[in-house]
PDB file of C-alpha atoms in Angstrom:
ATOM      1  CA  MET A   1      16.672   7.538  37.150  1.00 43.00           C
ATOM      2  CA  SER A   2      13.697   8.174  34.924  1.00 47.00           C
ATOM      3  CA  HIS A   3      15.450   9.200  31.724  1.00 47.00           C
ATOM      4  CA  THR A   4      18.621   7.135  31.596  1.00 47.00           C
ATOM      5  CA  ASP A   5      18.336   6.628  27.842  1.00 48.00           C
ATOM      6  CA  SER A   6      18.743  10.308  26.984  1.00 48.00           C
ATOM      7  CA  THR A   7      21.156  11.547  29.648  1.00 57.00           C
ATOM      8  CA  LYS A   8      24.355  10.030  30.851  1.00 65.00           C
ATOM      9  CA  LEU A   9      24.700   9.271  34.523  1.00 69.00           C
ATOM     10  CA  LYS A  10      26.223  12.327  36.104  1.00 72.00           C
ATOM     11  CA  ARG A  11      29.442  11.746  37.930  1.00 73.00           C
ATOM     12  CA  SER A  12      29.047  12.778  41.553  1.00 75.00           C
ATOM     13  CA  HIS A  13      31.697  14.673  43.496  1.00 73.00           C
ATOM     14  CA  GLU A  14      30.164  13.491  46.755  1.00 76.00           C
ATOM     15  CA  PRO A  15      32.680  10.625  47.331  1.00 79.00           C
ATOM     16  CA  VAL A  16      35.587  13.089  47.509  1.00 83.00           C
ATOM     17  CA  PHE A  17      33.851  15.182  50.153  1.00 85.00           C
ATOM     18  CA  TRP A  18      32.656  12.073  51.928  1.00 86.00           C
ATOM     19  CA  GLY A  19      36.242  10.763  52.125  1.00 88.00           C
ATOM     20  CA  LEU A  20      37.495  14.051  53.571  1.00 90.00           C
ATOM     21  CA  PHE A  21      34.509  14.057  55.937  1.00 90.00           C
ATOM     22  CA  GLY A  22      35.398  10.590  57.205  1.00 89.00           C
ATOM     23  CA  ALA A  23      39.102  11.298  57.567  1.00 90.00           C
ATOM     24  CA  GLY A  24      38.361  14.594  59.299  1.00 91.00           C
ATOM     25  CA  GLY A  25      35.876  12.914  61.623  1.00 91.00           C
ATOM     26  CA  MET A  26      38.435  10.294  62.588  1.00 92.00           C
ATOM     27  CA  LEU A  27      41.135  12.884  63.278  1.00 94.00           C
ATOM     28  CA  THR A  28      38.684  15.082  65.198  1.00 94.00           C
ATOM     29  CA  ALA A  29      37.559  12.135  67.329  1.00 94.00           C
ATOM     30  CA  PHE A  30      41.086  11.064  68.276  1.00 96.00           C
ATOM     31  CA  LEU A  31      43.064  14.301  68.523  1.00 96.00           C
ATOM     32  CA  THR A  32      40.870  17.413  68.733  1.00 96.00           C
ATOM     33  CA  PRO A  33      40.023  16.954  72.442  1.00 97.00           C
ATOM     34  CA  VAL A  34      43.676  16.819  73.509  1.00 97.00           C
ATOM     35  CA  MET A  35      44.565  19.705  71.174  1.00 97.00           C
ATOM     36  CA  ILE A  36      41.866  21.883  72.756  1.00 97.00           C
ATOM     37  CA  LEU A  37      43.030  20.755  76.191  1.00 97.00           C
ATOM     38  CA  ILE A  38      46.630  21.801  75.485  1.00 96.00           C
ATOM     39  CA  THR A  39      46.257  25.044  73.511  1.00 96.00           C
ATOM     40  CA  GLY A  40      43.015  26.264  75.076  1.00 96.00           C
ATOM     41  CA  ILE A  41      43.184  25.209  78.717  1.00 96.00           C
ATOM     42  CA  LEU A  42      46.453  23.760  80.050  1.00 96.00           C
ATOM     43  CA  VAL A  43      48.869  26.299  78.537  1.00 95.00           C
ATOM     44  CA  PRO A  44      46.713  29.448  79.025  1.00 95.00           C
ATOM     45  CA  LEU A  45      46.111  28.493  82.669  1.00 95.00           C
ATOM     46  CA  ALA A  46      49.835  27.641  83.041  1.00 93.00           C
ATOM     47  CA  ILE A  47      48.988  24.129  84.254  1.00 94.00           C
ATOM     48  CA  ILE A  48      51.707  22.941  81.932  1.00 92.00           C
ATOM     49  CA  SER A  49      54.625  25.287  81.423  1.00 90.00           C
ATOM     50  CA  PRO A  50      53.974  28.013  78.805  1.00 87.00           C
ATOM     51  CA  LYS A  51      57.415  27.043  77.478  1.00 89.00           C
ATOM     52  CA  ALA A  52      55.640  24.117  75.807  1.00 92.00           C
ATOM     53  CA  LEU A  53      54.343  26.577  73.214  1.00 94.00           C
ATOM     54  CA  ASN A  54      57.177  29.116  73.164  1.00 93.00           C
ATOM     55  CA  TYR A  55      58.030  30.808  69.879  1.00 96.00           C
ATOM     56  CA  GLU A  56      61.316  29.041  69.117  1.00 95.00           C
ATOM     57  CA  ARG A  57      59.833  25.620  69.704  1.00 95.00           C
ATOM     58  CA  VAL A  58      56.611  26.076  67.717  1.00 96.00           C
ATOM     59  CA  HIS A  59      58.362  28.012  64.943  1.00 96.00           C
ATOM     60  CA  GLY A  60      61.015  25.326  64.674  1.00 95.00           C
ATOM     61  CA  PHE A  61      58.335  22.671  64.388  1.00 95.00           C
ATOM     62  CA  ALA A  62      56.209  24.590  61.884  1.00 96.00           C
ATOM     63  CA  THR A  63      59.211  25.260  59.637  1.00 95.00           C
ATOM     64  CA  SER A  64      60.297  21.629  59.404  1.00 95.00           C
ATOM     65  CA  TRP A  65      58.757  19.733  56.511  1.00 95.00           C
ATOM     66  CA  TYR A  66      57.170  17.083  58.743  1.00 95.00           C
ATOM     67  CA  GLY A  67      55.941  19.687  61.248  1.00 96.00           C
ATOM     68  CA  ALA A  68      54.357  21.695  58.444  1.00 96.00           C
ATOM     69  CA  ALA A  69      52.627  18.578  57.106  1.00 96.00           C
ATOM     70  CA  ILE A  70      51.337  17.647  60.574  1.00 96.00           C
ATOM     71  CA  LEU A  71      50.057  21.176  61.255  1.00 96.00           C
ATOM     72  CA  LEU A  72      48.297  21.342  57.880  1.00 96.00           C
ATOM     73  CA  VAL A  73      46.456  18.103  58.625  1.00 96.00           C
ATOM     74  CA  LEU A  74      45.666  19.016  62.246  1.00 96.00           C
ATOM     75  CA  ILE A  75      44.288  22.461  61.414  1.00 96.00           C
ATOM     76  CA  ALA A  76      42.647  21.961  58.014  1.00 95.00           C
ATOM     77  CA  LEU A  77      41.314  18.400  57.931  1.00 95.00           C
ATOM     78  CA  PRO A  78      38.705  18.804  60.739  1.00 95.00           C
ATOM     79  CA  LEU A  79      37.163  21.649  58.714  1.00 95.00           C
ATOM     80  CA  TRP A  80      36.259  19.264  55.880  1.00 94.00           C
ATOM     81  CA  HIS A  81      34.378  17.258  58.474  1.00 94.00           C
ATOM     82  CA  THR A  82      32.672  20.086  60.351  1.00 94.00           C
ATOM     83  CA  LEU A  83      31.623  22.130  57.316  1.00 94.00           C
ATOM     84  CA  HIS A  84      30.158  19.019  55.689  1.00 93.00           C
ATOM     85  CA  ARG A  85      28.061  18.557  58.829  1.00 92.00           C
ATOM     86  CA  ILE A  86      27.104  22.226  58.936  1.00 93.00           C
ATOM     87  CA  PHE A  87      26.025  22.067  55.276  1.00 92.00           C
ATOM     88  CA  HIS A  88      23.754  19.102  55.977  1.00 90.00           C
ATOM     89  CA  GLY A  89      22.686  20.642  59.296  1.00 90.00           C
ATOM     90  CA  LEU A  90      21.317  23.651  57.426  1.00 89.00           C
ATOM     91  CA  HIS A  91      18.974  21.283  55.635  1.00 87.00           C
ATOM     92  CA  ASP A  92      17.957  19.712  58.948  1.00 85.00           C
ATOM     93  CA  ILE A  93      16.939  23.030  60.466  1.00 82.00           C
ATOM     94  CA  GLY A  94      14.942  23.844  57.346  1.00 80.00           C
ATOM     95  CA  VAL A  95      17.082  26.408  55.535  1.00 83.00           C
ATOM     96  CA  LYS A  96      15.801  25.650  52.052  1.00 81.00           C
ATOM     97  CA  ARG A  97      16.932  28.635  50.016  1.00 83.00           C
ATOM     98  CA  GLY A  98      20.046  28.437  47.873  1.00 86.00           C
ATOM     99  CA  ARG A  99      21.248  24.923  48.606  1.00 87.00           C
ATOM    100  CA  ASP A 100      23.862  25.169  45.862  1.00 89.00           C
ATOM    101  CA  TRP A 101      25.213  28.383  47.336  1.00 92.00           C
ATOM    102  CA  GLN A 102      25.202  26.884  50.814  1.00 92.00           C
ATOM    103  CA  GLN A 103      27.343  24.093  49.388  1.00 90.00           C
ATOM    104  CA  VAL A 104      29.730  26.519  47.714  1.00 92.00           C
ATOM    105  CA  ILE A 105      30.060  28.570  50.915  1.00 93.00           C
ATOM    106  CA  CYS A 106      30.565  25.552  53.219  1.00 93.00           C
ATOM    107  CA  TYR A 107      33.094  23.616  51.168  1.00 93.00           C
ATOM    108  CA  GLY A 108      34.523  26.904  49.910  1.00 94.00           C
ATOM    109  CA  ALA A 109      35.277  27.939  53.498  1.00 95.00           C
ATOM    110  CA  ALA A 110      36.985  24.619  54.205  1.00 95.00           C
ATOM    111  CA  PHE A 111      38.977  25.022  50.986  1.00 95.00           C
ATOM    112  CA  ALA A 112      39.857  28.670  51.634  1.00 96.00           C
ATOM    113  CA  ILE A 113      41.121  28.059  55.168  1.00 96.00           C
ATOM    114  CA  SER A 114      43.092  25.015  53.962  1.00 96.00           C
ATOM    115  CA  VAL A 115      44.780  27.160  51.313  1.00 97.00           C
ATOM    116  CA  PHE A 116      45.398  29.900  53.887  1.00 97.00           C
ATOM    117  CA  VAL A 117      47.132  27.427  56.228  1.00 97.00           C
ATOM    118  CA  PHE A 118      49.024  25.739  53.372  1.00 97.00           C
ATOM    119  CA  THR A 119      50.313  29.072  52.058  1.00 96.00           C
ATOM    120  CA  LEU A 120      51.430  30.265  55.499  1.00 96.00           C
ATOM    121  CA  LEU A 121      53.310  27.031  56.130  1.00 96.00           C
ATOM    122  CA  LEU A 122      54.919  27.181  52.692  1.00 95.00           C
ATOM    123  CA  GLN A 123      56.162  30.754  53.102  1.00 94.00           C
ATOM    124  CA  MET A 124      57.608  29.940  56.529  1.00 92.00           C
ATOM    125  CA  LEU A 125      59.546  26.910  55.305  1.00 87.00           C
TER     126      LEU A 125
ATOM    127  CA  MET B   1      12.446  17.693  37.570  1.00 51.00           C
ATOM    128  CA  ASN B   2      13.385  21.366  37.596  1.00 58.00           C
ATOM    129  CA  ASN B   3      11.313  22.200  34.575  1.00 60.00           C
ATOM    130  CA  PRO B   4      10.360  25.879  34.824  1.00 62.00           C
ATOM    131  CA  ALA B   5       7.330  25.383  32.593  1.00 68.00           C
ATOM    132  CA  SER B   6       5.925  22.761  34.912  1.00 75.00           C
ATOM    133  CA  LYS B   7       2.681  23.704  36.586  1.00 78.00           C
ATOM    134  CA  ARG B   8       2.833  20.954  39.124  1.00 82.00           C
ATOM    135  CA  LYS B   9       2.874  21.930  42.749  1.00 82.00           C
ATOM    136  CA  PRO B  10       4.508  19.177  44.747  1.00 81.00           C
ATOM    137  CA  TYR B  11       3.215  18.698  48.234  1.00 84.00           C
ATOM    138  CA  GLN B  12       5.770  19.765  50.784  1.00 77.00           C
ATOM    139  CA  ARG B  13       5.146  18.512  54.250  1.00 78.00           C
ATOM    140  CA  GLU B  14       5.556  21.254  56.815  1.00 78.00           C
ATOM    141  CA  LEU B  15       8.309  20.786  59.310  1.00 77.00           C
ATOM    142  CA  PRO B  16       8.313  22.905  62.467  1.00 80.00           C
ATOM    143  CA  VAL B  17      11.656  24.580  63.179  1.00 78.00           C
ATOM    144  CA  ASP B  18      11.884  22.907  66.580  1.00 83.00           C
ATOM    145  CA  TRP B  19      11.227  19.349  65.376  1.00 83.00           C
ATOM    146  CA  TRP B  20      14.468  18.150  66.852  1.00 84.00           C
ATOM    147  CA  LEU B  21      13.600  19.352  70.363  1.00 86.00           C
ATOM    148  CA  LYS B  22      10.583  17.080  70.685  1.00 86.00           C
ATOM    149  CA  HIS B  23      12.407  13.798  70.798  1.00 86.00           C
ATOM    150  CA  ALA B  24      15.570  13.072  72.815  1.00 88.00           C
ATOM    151  CA  PHE B  25      17.047  11.001  69.959  1.00 88.00           C
ATOM    152  CA  TYR B  26      16.797  13.877  67.489  1.00 88.00           C
ATOM    153  CA  THR B  27      17.997  16.383  70.091  1.00 88.00           C
ATOM    154  CA  LYS B  28      21.136  14.318  70.632  1.00 89.00           C
ATOM    155  CA  TYR B  29      21.591  14.088  66.865  1.00 89.00           C
ATOM    156  CA  MET B  30      21.401  17.863  66.523  1.00 88.00           C
ATOM    157  CA  ILE B  31      23.799  18.413  69.433  1.00 88.00           C
ATOM    158  CA  ARG B  32      26.229  16.088  67.667  1.00 89.00           C
ATOM    159  CA  GLU B  33      25.876  18.065  64.451  1.00 88.00           C
ATOM    160  CA  GLY B  34      26.153  21.300  66.479  1.00 87.00           C
ATOM    161  CA  THR B  35      29.542  20.273  67.902  1.00 91.00           C
ATOM    162  CA  SER B  36      30.829  21.053  64.391  1.00 93.00           C
ATOM    163  CA  ILE B  37      30.372  24.769  64.992  1.00 95.00           C
ATOM    164  CA  ALA B  38      32.683  24.831  68.034  1.00 95.00           C
ATOM    165  CA  ILE B  39      35.301  22.701  66.264  1.00 96.00           C
ATOM    166  CA  THR B  40      35.153  24.964  63.182  1.00 96.00           C
ATOM    167  CA  ILE B  41      35.802  28.006  65.387  1.00 97.00           C
ATOM    168  CA  TYR B  42      38.669  26.161  67.071  1.00 97.00           C
ATOM    169  CA  SER B  43      40.292  25.381  63.712  1.00 97.00           C
ATOM    170  CA  CYS B  44      39.963  29.064  62.785  1.00 97.00           C
ATOM    171  CA  ILE B  45      41.665  30.037  66.070  1.00 97.00           C
ATOM    172  CA  LEU B  46      44.550  27.692  65.210  1.00 97.00           C
ATOM    173  CA  ALA B  47      44.782  29.022  61.641  1.00 97.00           C
ATOM    174  CA  TRP B  48      44.927  32.542  63.102  1.00 97.00           C
ATOM    175  CA  GLY B  49      47.656  31.403  65.501  1.00 97.00           C
ATOM    176  CA  LEU B  50      49.660  30.176  62.544  1.00 97.00           C
ATOM    177  CA  LEU B  51      49.358  33.604  60.906  1.00 97.00           C
ATOM    178  CA  ARG B  52      50.593  35.228  64.133  1.00 97.00           C
ATOM    179  CA  LEU B  53      53.437  32.699  64.307  1.00 97.00           C
ATOM    180  CA  SER B  54      54.536  33.713  60.816  1.00 96.00           C
ATOM    181  CA  GLN B  55      54.635  37.367  61.925  1.00 96.00           C
ATOM    182  CA  GLY B  56      57.296  36.843  64.561  1.00 95.00           C
ATOM    183  CA  PRO B  57      57.801  36.300  68.315  1.00 96.00           C
ATOM    184  CA  GLU B  58      55.774  39.304  69.494  1.00 96.00           C
ATOM    185  CA  ALA B  59      52.757  38.479  67.367  1.00 97.00           C
ATOM    186  CA  TRP B  60      52.924  34.869  68.562  1.00 97.00           C
ATOM    187  CA  GLN B  61      53.092  36.020  72.190  1.00 96.00           C
ATOM    188  CA  GLY B  62      50.066  38.224  71.516  1.00 97.00           C
ATOM    189  CA  TRP B  63      48.124  35.173  70.322  1.00 97.00           C
ATOM    190  CA  LEU B  64      49.152  33.211  73.438  1.00 96.00           C
ATOM    191  CA  ASN B  65      48.092  36.123  75.651  1.00 96.00           C
ATOM    192  CA  ALA B  66      44.725  36.350  73.919  1.00 97.00           C
ATOM    193  CA  LEU B  67      44.137  32.678  74.755  1.00 96.00           C
ATOM    194  CA  GLN B  68      44.448  33.552  78.458  1.00 96.00           C
ATOM    195  CA  HIS B  69      41.393  35.794  78.340  1.00 96.00           C
ATOM    196  CA  PRO B  70      38.589  34.322  80.516  1.00 96.00           C
ATOM    197  CA  ILE B  71      36.216  34.223  77.531  1.00 97.00           C
ATOM    198  CA  ALA B  72      38.808  32.307  75.508  1.00 97.00           C
ATOM    199  CA  VAL B  73      39.298  29.789  78.327  1.00 97.00           C
ATOM    200  CA  LEU B  74      35.533  29.440  78.753  1.00 97.00           C
ATOM    201  CA  PHE B  75      35.119  28.851  75.012  1.00 97.00           C
ATOM    202  CA  HIS B  76      37.798  26.170  75.030  1.00 97.00           C
ATOM    203  CA  ILE B  77      36.212  24.374  78.007  1.00 97.00           C
ATOM    204  CA  LEU B  78      32.901  24.303  76.101  1.00 96.00           C
ATOM    205  CA  ALA B  79      34.662  23.281  72.901  1.00 97.00           C
ATOM    206  CA  LEU B  80      36.401  20.452  74.774  1.00 97.00           C
ATOM    207  CA  ALA B  81      33.037  19.165  76.013  1.00 96.00           C
ATOM    208  CA  PHE B  82      31.641  19.317  72.461  1.00 95.00           C
ATOM    209  CA  ALA B  83      34.733  17.641  71.018  1.00 96.00           C
ATOM    210  CA  LEU B  84      34.459  14.805  73.544  1.00 96.00           C
ATOM    211  CA  TYR B  85      30.792  14.408  72.619  1.00 95.00           C
ATOM    212  CA  HIS B  86      31.825  14.101  68.989  1.00 94.00           C
ATOM    213  CA  THR B  87      34.409  11.473  70.000  1.00 95.00           C
ATOM    214  CA  VAL B  88      31.827   9.397  71.893  1.00 95.00           C
ATOM    215  CA  THR B  89      29.293   9.494  69.043  1.00 94.00           C
ATOM    216  CA  TRP B  90      32.002   8.731  66.464  1.00 93.00           C
ATOM    217  CA  PHE B  91      33.205   5.679  68.401  1.00 93.00           C
ATOM    218  CA  ASP B  92      29.618   4.500  68.895  1.00 90.00           C
ATOM    219  CA  LEU B  93      29.258   4.444  65.120  1.00 88.00           C
ATOM    220  CA  ALA B  94      32.629   2.791  64.514  1.00 85.00           C
ATOM    221  CA  PRO B  95      31.317  -0.813  64.467  1.00 84.00           C
ATOM    222  CA  LYS B  96      28.927   0.180  61.675  1.00 81.00           C
ATOM    223  CA  ALA B  97      31.848   1.426  59.562  1.00 78.00           C
ATOM    224  CA  ALA B  98      34.412  -1.226  60.476  1.00 74.00           C
ATOM    225  CA  ASP B  99      32.985  -4.573  59.497  1.00 73.00           C
ATOM    226  CA  ILE B 100      35.736  -6.914  60.659  1.00 74.00           C
ATOM    227  CA  TRP B 101      35.497 -10.687  60.245  1.00 78.00           C
ATOM    228  CA  LEU B 102      37.901 -13.094  61.918  1.00 76.00           C
ATOM    229  CA  LYS B 103      37.874 -16.782  61.060  1.00 78.00           C
ATOM    230  CA  GLY B 104      34.418 -16.503  59.570  1.00 78.00           C
ATOM    231  CA  LYS B 105      32.943 -14.783  62.589  1.00 79.00           C
ATOM    232  CA  LYS B 106      32.041 -11.127  62.836  1.00 77.00           C
ATOM    233  CA  LEU B 107      34.095  -9.317  65.427  1.00 78.00           C
ATOM    234  CA  ASP B 108      31.928  -8.254  68.365  1.00 81.00           C
ATOM    235  CA  ASP B 109      30.937  -4.570  68.271  1.00 83.00           C
ATOM    236  CA  LYS B 110      32.213  -3.914  71.750  1.00 86.00           C
ATOM    237  CA  PHE B 111      35.782  -4.914  70.856  1.00 87.00           C
ATOM    238  CA  ILE B 112      35.805  -2.378  68.034  1.00 87.00           C
ATOM    239  CA  VAL B 113      34.477   0.350  70.335  1.00 91.00           C
ATOM    240  CA  ILE B 114      36.915  -0.527  73.146  1.00 92.00           C
ATOM    241  CA  GLY B 115      39.758  -0.611  70.613  1.00 91.00           C
ATOM    242  CA  HIS B 116      38.900   2.934  69.567  1.00 93.00           C
ATOM    243  CA  TYR B 117      38.864   4.147  73.180  1.00 96.00           C
ATOM    244  CA  VAL B 118      42.246   2.522  73.828  1.00 96.00           C
ATOM    245  CA  GLY B 119      43.592   4.304  70.742  1.00 95.00           C
ATOM    246  CA  PHE B 120      42.055   7.564  71.966  1.00 96.00           C
ATOM    247  CA  VAL B 121      43.696   7.289  75.403  1.00 97.00           C
ATOM    248  CA  LEU B 122      47.065   6.396  73.871  1.00 97.00           C
ATOM    249  CA  ALA B 123      46.867   9.284  71.367  1.00 96.00           C
ATOM    250  CA  THR B 124      45.899  11.709  74.142  1.00 96.00           C
ATOM    251  CA  LEU B 125      48.719  10.560  76.447  1.00 96.00           C
ATOM    252  CA  ALA B 126      51.220  10.647  73.573  1.00 96.00           C
ATOM    253  CA  ALA B 127      50.212  14.223  72.704  1.00 95.00           C
ATOM    254  CA  LEU B 128      50.504  15.336  76.355  1.00 95.00           C
ATOM    255  CA  ILE B 129      53.921  13.695  76.714  1.00 95.00           C
ATOM    256  CA  ILE B 130      55.240  15.171  73.457  1.00 93.00           C
ATOM    257  CA  ILE B 131      54.090  18.677  74.378  1.00 92.00           C
ATOM    258  CA  THR B 132      55.566  18.606  77.892  1.00 89.00           C
ATOM    259  CA  LEU B 133      58.924  17.054  76.909  1.00 84.00           C
TER     260      LEU B 133
END
């Protein structure tokens, strides 16, 4: 800080994103592999019965308040981790132009998809 | 800093685009960061599934059928590999984040890492049991 006397220290919003990044990273580490295994491999290949993801069951879960909360976290929280990494990854591969816009687009995408999921769950309740 | 009237031309060291391919450590770092792309796509697939779910049984069945396409299965196998790589790197870093002291002694790194893997196995088994019940 070279001119602390004339300008106030600017409050950073980084801690908020960093917290979501950490929480998302934790969730992704523990649960994303098994989620991909179930929805992407075991059910499509009928290794476990497709009934596991039948409409009544999933709809019933998604329309309960706890199911909706769990789904929101499972779907949206990893995005706050991955898009934070993608934003910083753009710097690593030398994309210098428009860093502020890159930030808006990355966190904006995480925010937009979170709102999308939240709204869908709310209207189904 | 960002003074438009400034005539100074700061020196910017050139960085080749493929810097991260020249050293295994950096390559692994970039693969770890790259796993984010697959996981982002996976979250989008789930968000789309939720939209289809809200549109009724037929739409939901359409989403399930789409997941059976060979390309979808192939993507998910790759995504699973990437997700597991993320898990391994995340657990490797865990002792740096969790600084646990017991009776004045720092808890050994390997206990923290093993603890995370135990939690991972339990979470995975729990998810598989819940889904097949």
